[in-house]
Amino acid sequence: MTRALNFNAGPATLPLPALELARDELLDFGGTGMSIMEHSHRGKDYEAVHHEASSLMRELAGVPDTHQILFVQGGASQLFAQIPMNFLPAGKSADYVVTGAWGEKAFAEAQVVGKMLAGTARLAATTGTGDGKDKSYVRVPTDPEIQRDPAAAYLHYTSNETIHGVEFHRIPEAGNVPLVCDASSDFMWRKVDMSRFALVYAGAQKNVGPSGIVVVVAHKDLVAQGRKDIPKIFQLRTVADNDSLYNTPPTFSIYLIRNVMRWVKAEGGLDAIEKRNRDKAKTLYDALDAHAGFYRAPVDKESRSVMNVVFRLPSEALEEQLLAEAKKRRMVGLKGHRSVGGMRVSLYNAVPLEWVSSLAELLGDFAKRNG
Ligand code: PMP
């Protein structure tokens, strides 16, 4: 078997040991004579998996006791609507910081929910120019640029914009306002101070598992304050009160998260993972900067993402040629998002440094031949 050098943005490459364990246990989980997929979600075998997944995540990500870890279905996109449904009370306003396409979507959904439930979503800062041109979404705002409403119900931002390759390398100042973060594409690539957040959510399909499941790390007080006049199934309280087992959860996805968490631990935890991720990002950005006249990385250096590296070549024809040459080397997932074009390399936890070094070598060589 030859594994692809998979640089997909999500669903993305998963750690091989996590997949191998799933393969080995697929037909017979722990001598029970059935797959974990076939077990009842109320049975003790599945329950042990469920709790191992969340307790390992708590330990590795440093989630404090004040916060609960929830597994929610529907993708991070569902949370775009579910967060204002829960935490934007009637007559109140919530602040949004927009630094790319995903923040735009979160803000748009909050506006819709606000209209339905008599609240307001307010734009506190954007680094978009509105014309979709070169200078749009190439950086994160400074704290003074974020025009915060001290009475806001919460402040929402996207810590890493997967399409634009723009990442916050600090936690923005929120004062006393609860801070809510979409960390879908940079959750658990390093340790962060979780106590600073009222709520962090992340689609699993980048650093923690397969798609279709969202990890939510929420302060218990915030969850308790959530609205009760929305359907029970959309209340995060329902998930929290039932330990993410209110209805049938995606058991196999949670099982895979458990396998990925075991792998993170075996690798030495998030400190070791962070070091490797920084090496990977440096290797790639250095290769691009070494041929800066050929490759154009549009994002300001201070806001460059460690997870998603975006760049362009002098022409679309050259981009196609590079993709074809990469494909011959079994490198896949390098095409930029269809909305922005160009190239995008995703460097999630399970991408080894060797893949990135091979790609950096190809980039150097390609620039010399075509520059
Ligand atoms: N937020 C961010 C930052 C993302 O990258 C994505 C997906 N790529 C989403 C939200 C939406 O996730 P999903 O497709 O799981 O709804």
GROMACS .gro file of C-alpha atoms and ligand atoms in nm:
model
  387
    1MET     CA    1   0.000   0.000   0.000
    2THR     CA    2   0.125   0.346  -0.085
    3ARG     CA    3  -0.030   0.627   0.115
    4ALA     CA    4  -0.080   0.959  -0.060
    5LEU     CA    5   0.102   1.268   0.064
    6ASN     CA    6  -0.232   1.422   0.155
    7PHE     CA    7  -0.237   1.800   0.206
    8ASN     CA    8  -0.617   1.826   0.205
    9ALA     CA    9  -0.782   2.111   0.397
   10GLY     CA   10  -1.044   1.888   0.560
   11PRO     CA   11  -1.142   1.614   0.560
   12ALA     CA   12  -0.769   1.575   0.594
   13THR     CA   13  -0.506   1.311   0.648
   14LEU     CA   14  -0.546   1.114   0.971
   15PRO     CA   15  -0.260   0.963   1.173
   16LEU     CA   16  -0.179   0.620   1.032
   17PRO     CA   17  -0.173   0.448   1.376
   18ALA     CA   18  -0.528   0.579   1.442
   19LEU     CA   19  -0.648   0.424   1.115
   20GLU     CA   20  -0.456   0.100   1.169
   21LEU     CA   21  -0.615   0.058   1.510
   22ALA     CA   22  -0.958   0.116   1.354
   23ARG     CA   23  -0.878  -0.145   1.089
   24ASP     CA   24  -0.764  -0.399   1.348
   25GLU     CA   25  -1.073  -0.344   1.563
   26LEU     CA   26  -1.323  -0.301   1.282
   27LEU     CA   27  -1.487  -0.644   1.290
   28ASP     CA   28  -1.427  -0.734   1.650
   29PHE     CA   29  -1.400  -0.458   1.906
   30GLY     CA   30  -1.219  -0.575   2.218
   31GLY     CA   31  -1.329  -0.939   2.179
   32THR     CA   32  -1.700  -0.848   2.177
   33GLY     CA   33  -1.760  -1.011   1.839
   34MET     CA   34  -1.885  -0.691   1.678
   35SER     CA   35  -1.769  -0.356   1.550
   36ILE     CA   36  -1.788  -0.053   1.779
   37MET     CA   37  -2.035   0.077   1.517
   38GLU     CA   38  -2.269  -0.207   1.606
   39HIS     CA   39  -2.261  -0.149   1.981
   40SER     CA   40  -2.541   0.029   2.164
   41HIS     CA   41  -2.451   0.385   2.256
   42ARG     CA   42  -2.592   0.301   2.602
   43GLY     CA   43  -2.369  -0.001   2.652
   44LYS     CA   44  -2.054  -0.010   2.864
   45ASP     CA   45  -1.818  -0.084   2.571
   46TYR     CA   46  -1.919   0.228   2.382
   47GLU     CA   47  -1.940   0.435   2.698
   48ALA     CA   48  -1.576   0.359   2.775
   49VAL     CA   49  -1.477   0.481   2.428
   50HIS     CA   50  -1.689   0.794   2.464
   51HIS     CA   51  -1.527   0.885   2.794
   52GLU     CA   52  -1.176   0.801   2.687
   53ALA     CA   53  -1.215   1.033   2.384
   54SER     CA   54  -1.323   1.329   2.595
   55SER     CA   55  -1.097   1.267   2.894
   56LEU     CA   56  -0.788   1.234   2.672
   57MET     CA   57  -0.889   1.552   2.493
   58ARG     CA   58  -0.935   1.730   2.825
   59GLU     CA   59  -0.591   1.618   2.942
   60LEU     CA   60  -0.408   1.693   2.615
   61ALA     CA   61  -0.574   2.028   2.537
   62GLY     CA   62  -0.568   2.141   2.902
   63VAL     CA   63  -0.942   2.196   2.935
   64PRO     CA   64  -1.019   2.323   3.289
   65ASP     CA   65  -1.294   2.180   3.511
   66THR     CA   66  -1.498   2.497   3.458
   67HIS     CA   67  -1.553   2.386   3.097
   68GLN     CA   68  -1.733   2.092   2.944
   69ILE     CA   69  -1.634   1.907   2.627
   70LEU     CA   70  -1.931   1.836   2.402
   71PHE     CA   71  -1.965   1.634   2.083
   72VAL     CA   72  -2.222   1.798   1.856
   73GLN     CA   73  -2.347   1.685   1.516
   74GLY     CA   74  -2.414   1.903   1.213
   75GLY     CA   75  -2.068   2.042   1.142
   76ALA     CA   76  -1.918   2.375   1.243
   77SER     CA   77  -2.165   2.536   1.000
   78GLN     CA   78  -2.452   2.431   1.224
   79LEU     CA   79  -2.279   2.599   1.516
   80PHE     CA   80  -2.278   2.926   1.316
   81ALA     CA   81  -2.656   2.927   1.373
   82GLN     CA   82  -2.669   2.738   1.700
   83ILE     CA   83  -2.441   2.979   1.888
   84PRO     CA   84  -2.661   3.287   1.837
   85MET     CA   85  -2.973   3.071   1.891
   86ASN     CA   86  -2.838   2.980   2.233
   87PHE     CA   87  -2.642   3.282   2.343
   88LEU     CA   88  -2.790   3.591   2.177
   89PRO     CA   89  -3.080   3.693   2.404
   90ALA     CA   90  -3.370   3.903   2.270
   91GLY     CA   91  -3.284   4.272   2.268
   92LYS     CA   92  -2.910   4.207   2.293
   93SER     CA   93  -2.630   4.232   2.039
   94ALA     CA   94  -2.335   4.002   1.963
   95ASP     CA   95  -2.003   4.118   1.816
   96TYR     CA   96  -1.833   3.951   1.519
   97VAL     CA   97  -1.474   3.985   1.400
   98VAL     CA   98  -1.443   3.875   1.037
   99THR     CA   99  -1.105   3.781   0.890
  100GLY     CA  100  -1.212   3.555   0.603
  101ALA     CA  101  -1.478   3.341   0.439
  102TRP     CA  102  -1.574   3.137   0.746
  103GLY     CA  103  -1.614   3.441   0.968
  104GLU     CA  104  -1.837   3.592   0.696
  105LYS     CA  105  -2.055   3.283   0.708
  106ALA     CA  106  -2.075   3.284   1.088
  107PHE     CA  107  -2.173   3.652   1.086
  108ALA     CA  108  -2.435   3.602   0.812
  109GLU     CA  109  -2.600   3.317   1.005
  110ALA     CA  110  -2.601   3.524   1.324
  111GLN     CA  111  -2.780   3.803   1.135
  112VAL     CA  112  -3.049   3.559   1.023
  113VAL     CA  113  -3.091   3.419   1.374
  114GLY     CA  114  -3.093   3.771   1.516
  115LYS     CA  115  -3.389   3.863   1.291
  116MET     CA  116  -3.576   3.548   1.399
  117LEU     CA  117  -3.511   3.589   1.770
  118ALA     CA  118  -3.506   3.967   1.814
  119GLY     CA  119  -3.131   4.004   1.866
  120THR     CA  120  -2.863   4.180   1.662
  121ALA     CA  121  -2.535   4.065   1.512
  122ARG     CA  122  -2.288   4.350   1.483
  123LEU     CA  123  -1.963   4.368   1.285
  124ALA     CA  124  -1.692   4.471   1.533
  125ALA     CA  125  -1.406   4.442   1.281
  126THR     CA  126  -1.331   4.310   0.935
  127THR     CA  127  -1.012   4.286   0.736
  128GLY     CA  128  -1.205   4.227   0.414
  129THR     CA  129  -1.189   4.504   0.156
  130GLY     CA  130  -1.527   4.409   0.015
  131ASP     CA  131  -1.392   4.386  -0.341
  132GLY     CA  132  -1.242   4.037  -0.308
  133LYS     CA  133  -0.915   4.181  -0.435
  134ASP     CA  134  -0.556   4.109  -0.335
  135LYS     CA  135  -0.558   4.298  -0.008
  136SER     CA  136  -0.874   4.137   0.121
  137TYR     CA  137  -0.833   3.912   0.424
  138VAL     CA  138  -0.456   3.914   0.441
  139ARG     CA  139  -0.425   3.984   0.814
  140VAL     CA  140  -0.597   3.980   1.149
  141PRO     CA  141  -0.698   4.309   1.316
  142THR     CA  142  -0.511   4.454   1.614
  143ASP     CA  143  -0.701   4.482   1.942
  144PRO     CA  144  -0.762   4.859   1.902
  145GLU     CA  145  -0.908   4.792   1.556
  146ILE     CA  146  -1.176   4.571   1.709
  147GLN     CA  147  -1.458   4.808   1.801
  148ARG     CA  148  -1.600   4.617   2.088
  149ASP     CA  149  -1.937   4.673   2.244
  150PRO     CA  150  -1.879   4.626   2.618
  151ALA     CA  151  -2.243   4.518   2.652
  152ALA     CA  152  -2.224   4.252   2.378
  153ALA     CA  153  -2.368   3.909   2.454
  154TYR     CA  154  -2.043   3.760   2.321
  155LEU     CA  155  -1.753   3.834   2.086
  156HIS     CA  156  -1.704   3.582   1.804
  157TYR     CA  157  -1.392   3.535   1.594
  158THR     CA  158  -1.231   3.272   1.373
  159SER     CA  159  -0.885   3.184   1.504
  160ASN     CA  160  -0.775   3.038   1.171
  161GLU     CA  161  -0.932   3.113   0.834
  162THR     CA  162  -0.891   2.788   0.643
  163ILE     CA  163  -0.948   2.938   0.297
  164HIS     CA  164  -0.754   3.261   0.334
  165GLY     CA  165  -0.468   3.117   0.543
  166VAL     CA  166  -0.496   3.390   0.807
  167GLU     CA  167  -0.444   3.300   1.172
  168PHE     CA  168  -0.461   3.482   1.504
  169HIS     CA  169  -0.139   3.422   1.695
  170ARG     CA  170  -0.289   3.581   2.003
  171ILE     CA  171  -0.621   3.558   2.182
  172PRO     CA  172  -0.797   3.889   2.114
  173GLU     CA  173  -0.890   4.110   2.408
  174ALA     CA  174  -1.258   4.076   2.498
  175GLY     CA  175  -1.281   4.257   2.831
  176ASN     CA  176  -1.568   4.110   3.030
  177VAL     CA  177  -1.752   3.992   2.722
  178PRO     CA  178  -1.766   3.611   2.674
  179LEU     CA  179  -1.523   3.514   2.399
  180VAL     CA  180  -1.643   3.262   2.139
  181CYS     CA  181  -1.401   3.112   1.888
  182ASP     CA  182  -1.437   2.904   1.574
  183ALA     CA  183  -1.113   2.707   1.596
  184SER     CA  184  -1.211   2.447   1.337
  185SER     CA  185  -0.881   2.448   1.153
  186ASP     CA  186  -0.640   2.528   1.436
  187PHE     CA  187  -0.781   2.338   1.732
  188MET     CA  188  -0.521   2.131   1.918
  189TRP     CA  189  -0.220   2.213   1.702
  190ARG     CA  190  -0.071   2.359   2.018
  191LYS     CA  191  -0.178   2.426   2.371
  192VAL     CA  192  -0.382   2.741   2.435
  193ASP     CA  193  -0.523   2.887   2.754
  194MET     CA  194  -0.875   2.747   2.733
  195SER     CA  195  -0.984   2.940   3.043
  196ARG     CA  196  -0.984   3.260   2.832
  197PHE     CA  197  -1.277   3.133   2.627
  198ALA     CA  198  -1.644   3.108   2.704
  199LEU     CA  199  -1.677   2.870   2.411
  200VAL     CA  200  -1.448   2.717   2.148
  201TYR     CA  201  -1.584   2.500   1.869
  202ALA     CA  202  -1.405   2.301   1.604
  203GLY     CA  203  -1.516   2.079   1.319
  204ALA     CA  204  -1.328   1.754   1.383
  205GLN     CA  205  -1.214   1.686   1.027
  206LYS     CA  206  -0.880   1.870   1.048
  207ASN     CA  207  -0.687   1.786   1.364
  208VAL     CA  208  -0.905   1.551   1.566
  209GLY     CA  209  -1.101   1.306   1.353
  210PRO     CA  210  -1.353   1.259   1.073
  211SER     CA  211  -1.612   1.509   0.947
  212GLY     CA  212  -1.969   1.554   1.067
  213ILE     CA  213  -1.886   1.610   1.431
  214VAL     CA  214  -1.797   1.928   1.614
  215VAL     CA  215  -1.604   1.948   1.937
  216VAL     CA  216  -1.738   2.221   2.164
  217VAL     CA  217  -1.547   2.331   2.472
  218ALA     CA  218  -1.789   2.546   2.669
  219HIS     CA  219  -1.787   2.717   3.005
  220LYS     CA  220  -2.058   2.556   3.219
  221ASP     CA  221  -2.196   2.898   3.323
  222LEU     CA  222  -2.243   3.003   2.961
  223VAL     CA  223  -2.428   2.682   2.876
  224ALA     CA  224  -2.653   2.727   3.180
  225GLN     CA  225  -2.743   3.081   3.065
  226GLY     CA  226  -2.846   2.967   2.714
  227ARG     CA  227  -3.193   3.042   2.580
  228LYS     CA  228  -3.466   2.794   2.662
  229ASP     CA  229  -3.719   2.915   2.405
  230ILE     CA  230  -3.557   2.727   2.116
  231PRO     CA  231  -3.607   2.359   2.029
  232LYS     CA  232  -3.453   2.131   2.285
  233ILE     CA  233  -3.239   1.954   2.029
  234PHE     CA  234  -3.064   2.284   1.944
  235GLN     CA  235  -2.998   2.382   2.304
  236LEU     CA  236  -2.638   2.312   2.397
  237ARG     CA  237  -2.768   2.253   2.749
  238THR     CA  238  -2.933   1.936   2.617
  239VAL     CA  239  -2.600   1.805   2.492
  240ALA     CA  240  -2.422   1.912   2.810
  241ASP     CA  241  -2.678   1.771   3.054
  242ASN     CA  242  -2.668   1.437   2.877
  243ASP     CA  243  -2.292   1.406   2.834
  244SER     CA  244  -2.330   1.424   2.453
  245LEU     CA  245  -2.558   1.118   2.471
  246TYR     CA  246  -2.903   1.281   2.453
  247ASN     CA  247  -2.975   1.106   2.127
  248THR     CA  248  -2.762   0.858   1.932
  249PRO     CA  249  -2.424   1.023   1.873
  250PRO     CA  250  -2.199   0.945   1.573
  251THR     CA  251  -2.034   0.663   1.765
  252PHE     CA  252  -1.778   0.564   1.504
  253SER     CA  253  -1.659   0.923   1.463
  254ILE     CA  254  -1.614   0.957   1.839
  255TYR     CA  255  -1.429   0.625   1.841
  256LEU     CA  256  -1.191   0.763   1.574
  257ILE     CA  257  -1.140   1.078   1.782
  258ARG     CA  258  -1.037   0.847   2.067
  259ASN     CA  259  -0.779   0.683   1.838
  260VAL     CA  260  -0.645   1.021   1.727
  261MET     CA  261  -0.620   1.138   2.091
  262ARG     CA  262  -0.424   0.824   2.178
  263TRP     CA  263  -0.188   0.906   1.893
  264VAL     CA  264  -0.141   1.268   2.010
  265LYS     CA  265  -0.053   1.137   2.354
  266ALA     CA  266   0.190   0.879   2.217
  267GLU     CA  267   0.359   1.152   2.012
  268GLY     CA  268   0.439   1.339   2.332
  269GLY     CA  269   0.131   1.562   2.359
  270LEU     CA  270   0.069   1.908   2.220
  271ASP     CA  271   0.412   2.051   2.303
  272ALA     CA  272   0.578   1.796   2.074
  273ILE     CA  273   0.304   1.840   1.813
  274GLU     CA  274   0.347   2.220   1.821
  275LYS     CA  275   0.721   2.198   1.765
  276ARG     CA  276   0.673   1.977   1.462
  277ASN     CA  277   0.398   2.200   1.323
  278ARG     CA  278   0.620   2.508   1.354
  279ASP     CA  279   0.903   2.325   1.176
  280LYS     CA  280   0.666   2.225   0.897
  281ALA     CA  281   0.531   2.578   0.849
  282LYS     CA  282   0.882   2.728   0.856
  283THR     CA  283   1.005   2.477   0.598
  284LEU     CA  284   0.724   2.567   0.362
  285TYR     CA  285   0.719   2.946   0.407
  286ASP     CA  286   1.100   2.955   0.376
  287ALA     CA  287   1.073   2.770   0.044
  288LEU     CA  288   0.818   3.024  -0.080
  289ASP     CA  289   1.013   3.326   0.047
  290ALA     CA  290   1.332   3.198  -0.115
  291HIS     CA  291   1.156   3.250  -0.450
  292ALA     CA  292   0.938   3.544  -0.355
  293GLY     CA  293   0.940   3.683  -0.709
  294PHE     CA  294   0.787   3.361  -0.836
  295TYR     CA  295   0.559   3.253  -0.552
  296ARG     CA  296   0.333   3.511  -0.396
  297ALA     CA  297   0.217   3.442  -0.041
  298PRO     CA  298  -0.044   3.719   0.008
  299VAL     CA  299  -0.087   3.699   0.386
  300ASP     CA  300   0.104   3.944   0.608
  301LYS     CA  301   0.389   3.761   0.781
  302GLU     CA  302   0.251   3.816   1.132
  303SER     CA  303  -0.084   3.663   1.034
  304ARG     CA  304   0.042   3.368   0.833
  305SER     CA  305  -0.133   3.047   0.924
  306VAL     CA  306   0.066   2.755   1.059
  307MET     CA  307  -0.210   2.520   0.941
  308ASN     CA  308  -0.308   2.642   0.593
  309VAL     CA  309  -0.043   2.796   0.370
  310VAL     CA  310  -0.183   2.981   0.068
  311PHE     CA  311   0.011   3.115  -0.230
  312ARG     CA  312  -0.010   3.190  -0.597
  313LEU     CA  313   0.213   3.138  -0.899
  314PRO     CA  314   0.261   3.388  -1.184
  315SER     CA  315  -0.015   3.224  -1.390
  316GLU     CA  316  -0.295   2.970  -1.361
  317ALA     CA  317  -0.121   2.760  -1.626
  318LEU     CA  318   0.186   2.733  -1.403
  319GLU     CA  319  -0.036   2.645  -1.108
  320GLU     CA  320  -0.188   2.361  -1.310
  321GLN     CA  321   0.159   2.244  -1.411
  322LEU     CA  322   0.277   2.243  -1.049
  323LEU     CA  323  -0.032   2.046  -0.943
  324ALA     CA  324   0.039   1.790  -1.215
  325GLU     CA  325   0.404   1.754  -1.112
  326ALA     CA  326   0.302   1.720  -0.748
  327LYS     CA  327   0.047   1.454  -0.839
  328LYS     CA  328   0.323   1.247  -1.001
  329ARG     CA  329   0.491   1.248  -0.660
  330ARG     CA  330   0.163   1.133  -0.497
  331MET     CA  331   0.108   1.477  -0.342
  332VAL     CA  332  -0.262   1.566  -0.333
  333GLY     CA  333  -0.490   1.837  -0.194
  334LEU     CA  334  -0.279   2.133  -0.305
  335LYS     CA  335  -0.540   2.329  -0.499
  336GLY     CA  336  -0.670   2.644  -0.332
  337HIS     CA  337  -1.037   2.671  -0.236
  338ARG     CA  338  -1.258   2.720  -0.543
  339SER     CA  339  -1.364   3.066  -0.419
  340VAL     CA  340  -1.010   3.210  -0.417
  341GLY     CA  341  -0.804   2.988  -0.651
  342GLY     CA  342  -0.428   2.955  -0.621
  343MET     CA  343  -0.263   2.692  -0.406
  344ARG     CA  344  -0.323   2.585  -0.048
  345VAL     CA  345  -0.118   2.344   0.160
  346SER     CA  346  -0.273   2.218   0.482
  347LEU     CA  347  -0.026   2.114   0.748
  348TYR     CA  348  -0.246   1.958   1.013
  349ASN     CA  349  -0.103   1.750   1.297
  350ALA     CA  350  -0.099   1.421   1.104
  351VAL     CA  351   0.111   1.562   0.817
  352PRO     CA  352   0.472   1.452   0.874
  353LEU     CA  353   0.765   1.689   0.827
  354GLU     CA  354   0.907   1.463   0.553
  355TRP     CA  355   0.608   1.531   0.328
  356VAL     CA  356   0.657   1.903   0.372
  357SER     CA  357   1.030   1.877   0.301
  358SER     CA  358   0.955   1.687  -0.022
  359LEU     CA  359   0.705   1.953  -0.123
  360ALA     CA  360   0.949   2.234  -0.037
  361GLU     CA  361   1.209   2.066  -0.255
  362LEU     CA  362   0.965   2.045  -0.545
  363LEU     CA  363   0.872   2.414  -0.499
  364GLY     CA  364   1.237   2.521  -0.509
  365ASP     CA  365   1.310   2.311  -0.813
  366PHE     CA  366   0.991   2.420  -0.994
  367ALA     CA  367   1.070   2.789  -0.941
  368LYS     CA  368   1.422   2.745  -1.080
  369ARG     CA  369   1.293   2.570  -1.390
  370ASN     CA  370   1.004   2.809  -1.456
  371GLY     CA  371   1.101   3.139  -1.297
  372PMP     N1  372  -1.517   2.703   1.013
  372PMP     C1  373  -1.397   2.684   0.959
  372PMP     C2  374  -1.282   2.769   1.003
  372PMP     C3  375  -1.380   2.584   0.863
  372PMP     O1  376  -1.259   2.564   0.808
  372PMP     C4  377  -1.491   2.505   0.824
  372PMP     C5  378  -1.479   2.393   0.722
  372PMP     N2  379  -1.371   2.388   0.643
  372PMP     C6  380  -1.615   2.530   0.882
  372PMP     C7  381  -1.624   2.630   0.977
  372PMP     C8  382  -1.738   2.452   0.843
  372PMP     O2  383  -1.727   2.320   0.885
  372PMP     P1  384  -1.831   2.210   0.840
  372PMP     O3  385  -1.811   2.188   0.694
  372PMP     O4  386  -1.793   2.091   0.922
  372PMP     O5  387  -1.966   2.261   0.870
   0.00000   0.00000   0.00000
